[in-house]
Coordinates of C-alpha atoms in Angstrom, one line a residue:
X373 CA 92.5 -27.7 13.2
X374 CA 91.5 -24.8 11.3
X375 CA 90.0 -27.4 8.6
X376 CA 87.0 -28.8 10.9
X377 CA 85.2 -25.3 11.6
X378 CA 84.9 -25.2 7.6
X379 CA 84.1 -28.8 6.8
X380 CA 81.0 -28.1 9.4
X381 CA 80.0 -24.7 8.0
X382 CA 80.1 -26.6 4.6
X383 CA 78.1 -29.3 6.2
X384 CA 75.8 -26.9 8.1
X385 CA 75.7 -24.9 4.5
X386 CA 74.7 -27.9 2.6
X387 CA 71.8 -29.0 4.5
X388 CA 70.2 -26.0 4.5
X389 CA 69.9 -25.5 0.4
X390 CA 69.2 -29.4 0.4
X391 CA 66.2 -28.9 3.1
X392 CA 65.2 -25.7 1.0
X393 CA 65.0 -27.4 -2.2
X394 CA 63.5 -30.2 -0.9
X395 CA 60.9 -28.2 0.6
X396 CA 60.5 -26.2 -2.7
X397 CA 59.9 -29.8 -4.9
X398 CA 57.2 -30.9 -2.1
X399 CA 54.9 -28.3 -2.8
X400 CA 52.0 -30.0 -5.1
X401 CA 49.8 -27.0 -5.3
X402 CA 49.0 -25.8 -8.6
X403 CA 49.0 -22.0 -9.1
X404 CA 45.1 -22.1 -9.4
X405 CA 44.4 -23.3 -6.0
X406 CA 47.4 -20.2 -4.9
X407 CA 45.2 -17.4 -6.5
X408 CA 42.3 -19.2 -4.9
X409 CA 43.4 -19.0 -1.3
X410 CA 45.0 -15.5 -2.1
X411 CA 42.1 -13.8 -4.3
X412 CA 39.5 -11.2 -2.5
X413 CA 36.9 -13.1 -5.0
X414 CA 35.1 -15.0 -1.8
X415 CA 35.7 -12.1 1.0
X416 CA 32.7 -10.0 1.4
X417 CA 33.2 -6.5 0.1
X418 CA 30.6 -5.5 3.5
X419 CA 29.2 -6.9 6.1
X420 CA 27.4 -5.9 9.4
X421 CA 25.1 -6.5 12.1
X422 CA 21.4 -4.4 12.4
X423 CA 21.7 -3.2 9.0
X424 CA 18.9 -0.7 7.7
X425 CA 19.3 0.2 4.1
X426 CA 17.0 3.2 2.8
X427 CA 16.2 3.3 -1.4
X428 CA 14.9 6.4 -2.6
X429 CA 13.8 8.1 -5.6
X430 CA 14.1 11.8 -6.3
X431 CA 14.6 12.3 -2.5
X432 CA 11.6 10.1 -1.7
X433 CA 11.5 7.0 0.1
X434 CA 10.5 4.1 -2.2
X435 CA 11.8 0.9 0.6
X436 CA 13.7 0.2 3.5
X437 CA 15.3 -3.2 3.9
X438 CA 16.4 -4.2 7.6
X439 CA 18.7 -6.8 8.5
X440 CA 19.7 -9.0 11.8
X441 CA 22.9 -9.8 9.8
X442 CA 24.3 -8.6 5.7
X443 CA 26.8 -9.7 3.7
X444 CA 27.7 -8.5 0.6
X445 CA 29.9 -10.1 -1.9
X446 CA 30.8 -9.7 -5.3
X447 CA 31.9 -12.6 -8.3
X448 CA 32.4 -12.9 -11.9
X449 CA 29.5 -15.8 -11.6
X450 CA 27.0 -14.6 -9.9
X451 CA 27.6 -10.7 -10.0
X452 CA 26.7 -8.4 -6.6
X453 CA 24.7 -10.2 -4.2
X454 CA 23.5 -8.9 -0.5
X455 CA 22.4 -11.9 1.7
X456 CA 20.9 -11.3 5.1
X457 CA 21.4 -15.3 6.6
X458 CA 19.1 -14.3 9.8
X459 CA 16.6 -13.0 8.0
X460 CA 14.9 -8.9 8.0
X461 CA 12.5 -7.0 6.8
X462 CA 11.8 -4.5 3.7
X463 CA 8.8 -2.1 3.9
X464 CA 7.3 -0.2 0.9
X465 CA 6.4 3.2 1.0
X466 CA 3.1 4.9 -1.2
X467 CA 4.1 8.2 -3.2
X468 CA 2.6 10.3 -0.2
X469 CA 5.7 8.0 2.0
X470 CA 2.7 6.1 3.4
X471 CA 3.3 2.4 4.3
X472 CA 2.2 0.2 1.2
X473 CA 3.1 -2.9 2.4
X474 CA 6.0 -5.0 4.4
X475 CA 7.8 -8.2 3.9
X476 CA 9.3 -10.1 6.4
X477 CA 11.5 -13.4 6.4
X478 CA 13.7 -15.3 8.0
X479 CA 16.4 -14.9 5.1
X480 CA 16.6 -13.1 2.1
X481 CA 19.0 -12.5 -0.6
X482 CA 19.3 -9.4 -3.1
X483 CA 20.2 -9.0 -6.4
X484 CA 20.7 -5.5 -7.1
X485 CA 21.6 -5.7 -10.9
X486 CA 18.2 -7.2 -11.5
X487 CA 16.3 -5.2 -8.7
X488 CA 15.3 -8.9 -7.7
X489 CA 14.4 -10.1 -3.8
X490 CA 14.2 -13.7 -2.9
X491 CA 12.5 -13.9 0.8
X492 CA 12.6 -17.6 2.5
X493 CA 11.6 -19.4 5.4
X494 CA 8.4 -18.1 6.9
X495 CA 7.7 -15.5 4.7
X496 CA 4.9 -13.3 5.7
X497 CA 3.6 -10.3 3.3
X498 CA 0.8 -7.8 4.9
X499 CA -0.5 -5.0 2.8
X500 CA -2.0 -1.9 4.2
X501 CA -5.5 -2.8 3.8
X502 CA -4.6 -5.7 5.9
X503 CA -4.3 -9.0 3.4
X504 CA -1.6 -11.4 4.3
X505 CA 0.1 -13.5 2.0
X506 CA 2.0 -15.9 3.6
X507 CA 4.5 -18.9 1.8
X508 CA 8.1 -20.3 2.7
X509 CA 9.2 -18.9 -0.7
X510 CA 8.5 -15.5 -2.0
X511 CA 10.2 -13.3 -4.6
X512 CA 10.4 -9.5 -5.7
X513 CA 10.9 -7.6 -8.4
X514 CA 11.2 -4.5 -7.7
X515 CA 11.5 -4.1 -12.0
X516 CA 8.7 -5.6 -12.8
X517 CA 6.4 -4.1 -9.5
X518 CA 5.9 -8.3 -9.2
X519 CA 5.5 -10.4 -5.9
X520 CA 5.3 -14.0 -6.6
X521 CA 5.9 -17.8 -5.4
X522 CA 5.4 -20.9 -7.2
X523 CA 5.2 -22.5 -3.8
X524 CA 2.3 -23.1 -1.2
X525 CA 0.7 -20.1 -0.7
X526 CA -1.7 -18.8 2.6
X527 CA -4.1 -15.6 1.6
X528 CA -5.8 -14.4 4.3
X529 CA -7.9 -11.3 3.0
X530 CA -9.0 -8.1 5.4
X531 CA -12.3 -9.6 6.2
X532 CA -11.1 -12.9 7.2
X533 CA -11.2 -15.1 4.2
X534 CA -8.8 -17.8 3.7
X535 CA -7.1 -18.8 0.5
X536 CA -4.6 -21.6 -0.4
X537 CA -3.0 -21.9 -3.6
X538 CA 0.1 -24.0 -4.7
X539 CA 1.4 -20.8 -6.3
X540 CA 0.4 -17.0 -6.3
X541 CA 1.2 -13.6 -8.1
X542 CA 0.4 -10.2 -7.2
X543 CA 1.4 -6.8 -8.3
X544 CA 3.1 -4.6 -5.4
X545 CA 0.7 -3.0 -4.0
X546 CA -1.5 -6.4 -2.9
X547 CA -4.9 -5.9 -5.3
X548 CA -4.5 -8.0 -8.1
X549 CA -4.1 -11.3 -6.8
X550 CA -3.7 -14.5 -9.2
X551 CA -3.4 -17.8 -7.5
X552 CA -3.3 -21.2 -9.0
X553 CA -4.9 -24.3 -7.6
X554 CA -6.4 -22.6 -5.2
X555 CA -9.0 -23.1 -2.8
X556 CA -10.8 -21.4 0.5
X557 CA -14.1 -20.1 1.7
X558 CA -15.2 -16.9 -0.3
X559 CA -17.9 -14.5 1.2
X560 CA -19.9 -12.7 -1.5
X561 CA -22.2 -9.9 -0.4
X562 CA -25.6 -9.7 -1.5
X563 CA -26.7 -6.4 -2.6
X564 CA -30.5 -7.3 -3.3

């Protein structure tokens, strides 16, 4: 009698290492896909929710950036990148801290390594003279003091004038405007 406890603690004993080996040999993932799932690589180092960011130089404001939504991540690719899905707005600021000009779009993603800004969907620029450059595409770089697109462009100017383009350039502060393809009604004054 004292036999049949032990034959079913063997028993019990048995299927347990079987089940655990047989689990261990099912397992088809490959150790790249394991330090996929368990790497920080694709986790955003921050994130938040009515985001204002404030860049200065020598204790004076150069731009603000606001954003709805951020996320920033971080990988070996593509390097730091700040993404604002739902879109913000980044205002620049004159040496006296006067409003130069502001930028707003629906989203927008930053790459701070290269100082660079690409602004999509419904992208409206508006200078302090009151020019408004507006494209579904713009970019910024803050490096080169360059706004750009090489997309459809809408220029309306302080007096009125419209401008359309299929691509445009412009330094930061709005004056020197280069546009290709473009076209519009231009008033000239007469000083006679």
């Amino acid at each position: 009698m004292n036999s049949t406890p032990k034959n079913k603690y063997n028993i019990i004993k048995s299927i347990v290492i079987l089940s655990g080996i047989a689990m261990l040999l099912s397992c088809e993932n490959s150790m790249k896909e394991v330090q996929s799932l368990t790497t920080n690589q694709n986790l955003p180092l921050q994130q938040g929710k009515e985001v204002e960011f404030i860049f200065t130089d020598s204790t004076k404001i150069q731009y603000r950036a606001f954003a709805i939504e951020f996320i920033e991540t971080d990988s070996e690719e593509k390097g730091m990148l700040q993404e604002f899905p739902k879109g913000g707005k980044i205002i620049s600021y004159d040496k006296d801290e006067s409003v130069a000009w502001e930028i707003k779009a629906n989203y927008a993603k930053h790459y701070p390594k290269d100082e660079l800004w690409e602004l999509r969907n419904n992208v409206v620029a508006k200078s302090a003279d009151g020019k408004t450059i507006s494209s579904e595409l713009m970019f910024w770089d803050h490096t080169k003091q360059l706004i750009y697109s090489d997309q459809y462009t809408r220029i309306i100017t302080s007096d009125g004038q419209v401008l359309e383009g299929s691509s445009f350039s412009t330094d930061e502060d709005m004056n020197e405007l280069r546009m290709t393809q473009g076209s519009g009604k231009v008033y000239f004054e007469d000083k006679k």
